[in-house]
Amino acid sequence: MSAATAPRTVRLAGAVTVLQALAGLVFVVALLIRASQLDLGSAGSLSRSSTYGEAGYFGIISLGVLAAGIGLLRSKHWARTPVLLLQLLLLGVSWYAMGPSDSPLVAFAFAVPAVFVLWCLFNRAGRNWWTGSVTAARGERETR
């Protein structure tokens, strides 16, 4: 394994993150379809413009997650931190789904991939890949 190539676990974390981003984009498409319907349903005071705004918001976030997942697949070190933060946020979502929302299946669907990605990035191979990049960057700065 060269210093430039990420270990298999890091690339697996990237693949799961890409799948999470694709799920987010599917949600965006569902929101756009809902906004285009004549009757928005009985979801309170949702308007067509707020539904389009929500789709845009989640679209931007999903594209950022997709970029970070592809970054991990391509062994880019910059992608590790955004992916870690996303997984920690998803653990918070699963905690809320388990507790106040009383939706254990939704909690499970959010928590399992998040824990897997965190394990992939914090196991020995993932840490060695990351610390190798930090050490190399420090060495470059010291030789200048």
Coordinates of N, CA and C in Angstrom, one line a residue:
M1 N 0.9 -1.2 0.0 CA 0.0 0.0 0.0 C 0.9 1.2 0.0
S2 N 0.8 2.1 -1.0 CA 1.6 3.3 -1.1 C 1.0 4.3 -0.2
A3 N 1.8 5.4 0.0 CA 1.3 6.5 0.9 C 0.1 7.2 0.2
A4 N 0.0 7.2 -1.1 CA -1.1 7.9 -1.8 C -2.4 7.2 -1.8
T5 N -2.3 5.8 -1.7 CA -3.5 5.0 -1.8 C -4.1 4.8 -0.4
A6 N -5.4 5.0 -0.3 CA -6.0 4.8 1.0 C -6.3 3.3 1.1
P7 N -6.3 2.8 2.4 CA -6.6 1.4 2.6 C -8.0 1.1 2.2
R8 N -8.3 -0.2 2.2 CA -9.6 -0.7 1.8 C -10.7 -0.2 2.7
T9 N -10.5 -0.1 4.0 CA -11.5 0.4 4.9 C -11.9 1.8 4.6
V10 N -10.9 2.6 4.3 CA -11.2 4.1 4.0 C -12.0 4.1 2.7
R11 N -11.7 3.3 1.7 CA -12.5 3.4 0.5 C -13.9 2.8 0.7
L12 N -14.0 1.8 1.6 CA -15.4 1.3 1.9 C -16.2 2.5 2.6
A13 N -15.5 3.2 3.5 CA -16.2 4.4 4.1 C -16.6 5.4 3.0
G14 N -15.8 5.6 2.0 CA -16.2 6.4 0.9 C -17.4 5.9 0.1
A15 N -17.4 4.6 -0.1 CA -18.5 4.0 -0.8 C -19.8 4.1 -0.1
V16 N -19.8 3.9 1.3 CA -21.0 4.1 2.1 C -21.5 5.5 2.1
T17 N -20.5 6.5 2.1 CA -20.8 7.9 2.1 C -21.5 8.3 0.8
V18 N -21.0 7.7 -0.3 CA -21.6 8.0 -1.6 C -23.0 7.4 -1.7
L19 N -23.3 6.3 -1.1 CA -24.6 5.7 -1.0 C -25.5 6.6 -0.1
Q20 N -25.0 7.2 0.9 CA -25.8 8.1 1.7 C -26.1 9.4 1.0
A21 N -25.2 9.9 0.1 CA -25.4 11.0 -0.7 C -26.5 10.7 -1.7
L22 N -26.4 9.5 -2.3 CA -27.4 9.2 -3.3 C -28.8 9.1 -2.7
A23 N -28.9 8.6 -1.4 CA -30.2 8.5 -0.7 C -30.7 10.0 -0.5
G24 N -29.8 10.9 -0.2 CA -30.2 12.3 0.0 C -30.7 12.9 -1.3
L25 N -30.1 12.5 -2.4 CA -30.5 13.0 -3.7 C -31.9 12.4 -4.1
V26 N -32.1 11.2 -3.7 CA -33.5 10.6 -4.0 C -34.5 11.3 -3.1
F27 N -34.2 11.7 -1.9 CA -35.1 12.5 -1.1 C -35.4 13.9 -1.8
V28 N -34.3 14.5 -2.4 CA -34.5 15.7 -3.1 C -35.5 15.6 -4.3
V29 N -35.3 14.5 -5.0 CA -36.2 14.2 -6.1 C -37.7 14.0 -5.6
A30 N -37.8 13.3 -4.5 CA -39.2 13.1 -3.9 C -39.8 14.5 -3.5
L31 N -39.0 15.4 -2.9 CA -39.5 16.7 -2.6 C -39.9 17.5 -3.8
L32 N -39.1 17.4 -4.9 CA -39.4 18.1 -6.1 C -40.7 17.6 -6.7
I33 N -40.9 16.3 -6.7 CA -42.1 15.7 -7.2 C -43.3 16.1 -6.3
R34 N -43.1 16.2 -5.0 CA -44.2 16.6 -4.1 C -44.5 18.1 -4.4
A35 N -43.5 18.9 -4.6 CA -43.8 20.3 -4.9 C -44.5 20.6 -6.2
S36 N -44.4 19.6 -7.1 CA -45.0 19.8 -8.4 C -46.5 19.3 -8.4
Q37 N -46.9 18.7 -7.4 CA -48.3 18.2 -7.3 C -49.3 19.4 -7.1
L38 N -50.5 19.2 -7.5 CA -51.5 20.2 -7.4 C -51.9 20.4 -5.9
D39 N -52.0 19.3 -5.2 CA -52.4 19.3 -3.8 C -51.2 18.9 -3.0
L40 N -50.7 19.8 -2.1 CA -49.5 19.5 -1.3 C -49.8 18.5 -0.1
G41 N -51.0 18.2 0.1 CA -51.4 17.3 1.2 C -51.8 18.1 2.4
S42 N -51.9 17.4 3.5 CA -52.3 18.0 4.8 C -51.2 18.1 5.7
A43 N -50.1 18.6 5.2 CA -48.9 18.7 6.1 C -48.7 20.1 6.7
G44 N -49.8 20.6 7.1 CA -49.8 21.9 7.8 C -49.7 23.1 6.8
S45 N -48.8 24.0 7.0 CA -48.8 25.2 6.2 C -47.6 25.2 5.2
L46 N -47.3 24.0 4.6 CA -46.3 24.0 3.6 C -46.7 24.6 2.3
S47 N -45.9 25.5 1.8 CA -46.2 26.1 0.5 C -45.3 25.5 -0.5
R48 N -45.6 25.7 -1.8 CA -44.8 25.2 -2.9 C -43.4 25.8 -2.8
S49 N -43.3 27.1 -2.5 CA -41.9 27.7 -2.5 C -41.1 27.2 -1.4
S50 N -41.7 26.9 -0.2 CA -40.9 26.4 0.9 C -40.4 24.9 0.6
T51 N -41.2 24.2 -0.1 CA -40.8 22.8 -0.5 C -39.7 22.9 -1.5
Y52 N -39.7 23.8 -2.5 CA -38.6 24.0 -3.4 C -37.4 24.4 -2.6
G53 N -37.5 25.3 -1.7 CA -36.4 25.7 -0.9 C -35.8 24.6 -0.1
E54 N -36.6 23.7 0.5 CA -36.1 22.6 1.2 C -35.4 21.6 0.3
A55 N -35.9 21.4 -0.9 CA -35.2 20.6 -1.9 C -33.9 21.2 -2.3
G56 N -33.8 22.5 -2.5 CA -32.5 23.1 -2.8 C -31.5 22.9 -1.7
Y57 N -32.0 23.1 -0.4 CA -31.1 23.0 0.7 C -30.5 21.6 0.8
F58 N -31.4 20.6 0.8 CA -30.9 19.2 0.9 C -30.1 18.8 -0.4
G59 N -30.4 19.4 -1.5 CA -29.6 19.1 -2.7 C -28.2 19.6 -2.6
I60 N -28.0 20.8 -2.0 CA -26.6 21.3 -1.8 C -25.9 20.5 -0.8
I61 N -26.5 20.1 0.3 CA -25.9 19.2 1.3 C -25.5 17.9 0.7
S62 N -26.5 17.3 -0.1 CA -26.2 16.0 -0.7 C -25.1 16.0 -1.7
L63 N -25.0 17.1 -2.4 CA -23.9 17.2 -3.4 C -22.5 17.3 -2.6
G64 N -22.5 18.0 -1.5 CA -21.3 18.1 -0.7 C -20.9 16.8 -0.1
V65 N -21.9 16.0 0.3 CA -21.6 14.7 0.9 C -21.1 13.8 -0.3
L66 N -21.7 13.9 -1.4 CA -21.2 13.1 -2.6 C -19.8 13.5 -2.9
A67 N -19.4 14.7 -2.9 CA -18.0 15.1 -3.2 C -17.1 14.6 -2.2
A68 N -17.5 14.6 -0.9 CA -16.6 14.0 0.1 C -16.5 12.5 0.0
G69 N -17.5 11.8 -0.3 CA -17.5 10.4 -0.5 C -16.6 10.0 -1.7
I70 N -16.7 10.7 -2.8 CA -15.9 10.5 -3.9 C -14.4 10.8 -3.6
G71 N -14.2 11.8 -2.8 CA -12.9 12.2 -2.3 C -12.2 11.0 -1.5
L72 N -13.0 10.4 -0.7 CA -12.4 9.2 0.0 C -12.2 8.1 -0.9
L73 N -13.0 7.9 -1.9 CA -12.8 6.8 -2.8 C -11.5 7.0 -3.6
R74 N -11.2 8.3 -3.8 CA -10.0 8.7 -4.6 C -8.8 8.9 -3.7
S75 N -8.9 8.5 -2.4 CA -7.8 8.6 -1.4 C -7.4 10.1 -1.2
K76 N -8.3 11.0 -1.1 CA -8.0 12.4 -0.8 C -8.2 12.6 0.7
H77 N -7.1 13.1 1.3 CA -7.1 13.3 2.7 C -8.1 14.4 3.2
W78 N -8.4 15.4 2.4 CA -9.3 16.5 2.8 C -10.7 15.9 3.0
A79 N -11.1 14.8 2.4 CA -12.5 14.3 2.5 C -12.8 13.7 3.9
R80 N -11.8 13.3 4.7 CA -12.0 12.6 5.9 C -12.8 13.4 6.9
T81 N -12.4 14.6 7.1 CA -13.1 15.5 8.1 C -14.6 15.7 7.8
P82 N -14.9 16.1 6.6 CA -16.4 16.3 6.3 C -17.2 15.0 6.5
V83 N -16.6 13.8 6.1 CA -17.3 12.6 6.3 C -17.4 12.2 7.8
L84 N -16.4 12.5 8.6 CA -16.5 12.2 10.0 C -17.6 13.1 10.6
L85 N -17.7 14.4 10.3 CA -18.7 15.3 10.8 C -20.1 14.8 10.4
L86 N -20.2 14.4 9.2 CA -21.5 13.9 8.7 C -22.0 12.7 9.5
Q87 N -21.1 11.8 9.7 CA -21.5 10.6 10.5 C -21.9 10.9 11.9
L88 N -21.2 11.9 12.5 CA -21.5 12.3 13.9 C -22.9 12.9 13.9
L89 N -23.2 13.7 12.9 CA -24.5 14.3 12.8 C -25.6 13.3 12.6
L90 N -25.3 12.3 11.8 CA -26.3 11.2 11.6 C -26.5 10.4 12.8
L91 N -25.5 10.2 13.7 CA -25.7 9.6 14.9 C -26.6 10.4 15.8
G92 N -26.5 11.7 15.8 CA -27.5 12.5 16.5 C -28.9 12.4 16.0
V93 N -29.0 12.3 14.7 CA -30.4 12.1 14.1 C -30.9 10.7 14.5
S94 N -30.1 9.7 14.6 CA -30.6 8.4 15.0 C -30.9 8.4 16.5
W95 N -30.2 9.2 17.3 CA -30.5 9.3 18.7 C -31.9 9.9 18.8
Y96 N -32.2 11.0 18.1 CA -33.5 11.6 18.1 C -34.6 10.7 17.6
A97 N -34.3 9.9 16.6 CA -35.3 9.0 16.0 C -35.6 7.9 17.1
M98 N -34.6 7.5 17.8 CA -34.8 6.4 18.8 C -35.6 7.0 20.0
G99 N -35.3 8.2 20.5 CA -35.9 8.7 21.7 C -37.2 9.4 21.4
P100 N -37.1 10.7 21.2 CA -38.4 11.5 21.1 C -39.3 11.1 20.0
S101 N -38.8 10.6 18.8 CA -39.6 10.3 17.7 C -40.2 8.9 17.8
D102 N -39.6 8.0 18.7 CA -40.0 6.7 18.9 C -40.1 5.9 17.5
S103 N -39.0 6.0 16.8 CA -38.9 5.3 15.5 C -37.6 4.5 15.4
P104 N -37.6 3.3 16.1 CA -36.4 2.5 16.2 C -35.8 2.0 14.8
L105 N -36.7 1.8 13.9 CA -36.2 1.3 12.5 C -35.5 2.5 11.8
V106 N -36.0 3.7 11.9 CA -35.3 4.8 11.3 C -34.0 5.0 12.0
A107 N -34.0 4.9 13.3 CA -32.7 5.1 14.1 C -31.7 4.1 13.7
F108 N -32.1 2.8 13.5 CA -31.2 1.8 13.1 C -30.7 2.1 11.7
A109 N -31.6 2.5 10.8 CA -31.1 2.8 9.4 C -30.1 3.9 9.3
F110 N -30.2 4.9 10.2 CA -29.2 6.0 10.3 C -27.9 5.6 11.0
A111 N -28.1 4.8 12.1 CA -26.9 4.6 13.0 C -26.0 3.5 12.5
V112 N -26.5 2.5 11.8 CA -25.6 1.4 11.4 C -24.6 1.8 10.4
P113 N -25.0 2.5 9.3 CA -23.9 3.0 8.4 C -23.0 4.0 9.0
A114 N -23.5 4.9 9.9 CA -22.7 5.9 10.5 C -21.6 5.2 11.4
V115 N -22.0 4.3 12.2 CA -21.0 3.6 13.0 C -20.0 2.8 12.2
F116 N -20.5 2.2 11.1 CA -19.6 1.5 10.2 C -18.5 2.4 9.6
V117 N -19.0 3.6 9.1 CA -18.0 4.5 8.5 C -17.0 5.0 9.5
L118 N -17.5 5.3 10.7 CA -16.6 5.8 11.8 C -15.6 4.7 12.1
W119 N -16.0 3.5 12.2 CA -15.1 2.4 12.5 C -14.1 2.3 11.3
C120 N -14.5 2.4 10.1 CA -13.6 2.3 8.9 C -12.5 3.4 9.0
L121 N -12.9 4.6 9.4 CA -12.0 5.7 9.4 C -11.1 5.8 10.7
F122 N -11.5 5.1 11.8 CA -10.8 5.1 13.0 C -10.1 3.8 13.3
N123 N -10.2 2.8 12.4 CA -9.4 1.6 12.7 C -7.9 1.9 12.4
R124 N -7.1 0.9 12.7 CA -5.7 1.1 12.6 C -5.2 1.5 11.2
A125 N -5.7 0.8 10.2 CA -5.3 1.2 8.8 C -5.7 2.6 8.4
G126 N -6.9 3.0 8.8 CA -7.4 4.4 8.5 C -6.6 5.4 9.3
R127 N -6.3 5.1 10.6 CA -5.5 6.1 11.3 C -4.1 6.2 10.8
N128 N -3.5 5.0 10.4 CA -2.1 5.1 9.8 C -2.1 5.9 8.5
W129 N -3.1 5.7 7.7 CA -3.2 6.4 6.4 C -3.3 7.9 6.7
W130 N -4.1 8.3 7.7 CA -4.3 9.7 8.0 C -3.0 10.3 8.7
T131 N -2.5 9.6 9.7 CA -1.3 10.1 10.3 C -0.1 10.2 9.4
G132 N 0.0 9.3 8.4 CA 1.0 9.3 7.4 C 1.0 10.6 6.6
S133 N -0.2 11.0 6.3 CA -0.4 12.3 5.5 C 0.0 13.5 6.4
V134 N -0.4 13.5 7.6 CA 0.0 14.6 8.5 C 1.5 14.7 8.7
T135 N 2.1 13.5 8.9 CA 3.6 13.5 9.1 C 4.3 14.0 7.8
A136 N 3.8 13.5 6.7 CA 4.4 14.0 5.4 C 4.3 15.5 5.2
A137 N 3.1 16.0 5.6 CA 2.9 17.5 5.4 C 3.8 18.3 6.4
R138 N 4.0 17.8 7.6 CA 4.9 18.4 8.5 C 6.3 18.4 8.0
G139 N 6.7 17.3 7.4 CA 8.1 17.1 6.9 C 8.3 18.1 5.7
E140 N 7.3 18.3 4.9 CA 7.5 19.2 3.8 C 7.7 20.6 4.3
R141 N 6.9 21.0 5.3 CA 7.0 22.4 5.9 C 8.4 22.6 6.5
E142 N 8.9 21.6 7.2 CA 10.2 21.7 7.8 C 11.3 21.8 6.9
T143 N 11.2 21.2 5.7 CA 12.3 21.3 4.7 C 12.3 22.6 3.9
R144 N 11.3 23.4 4.0 CA 11.3 24.6 3.2 C 12.1 25.7 3.8

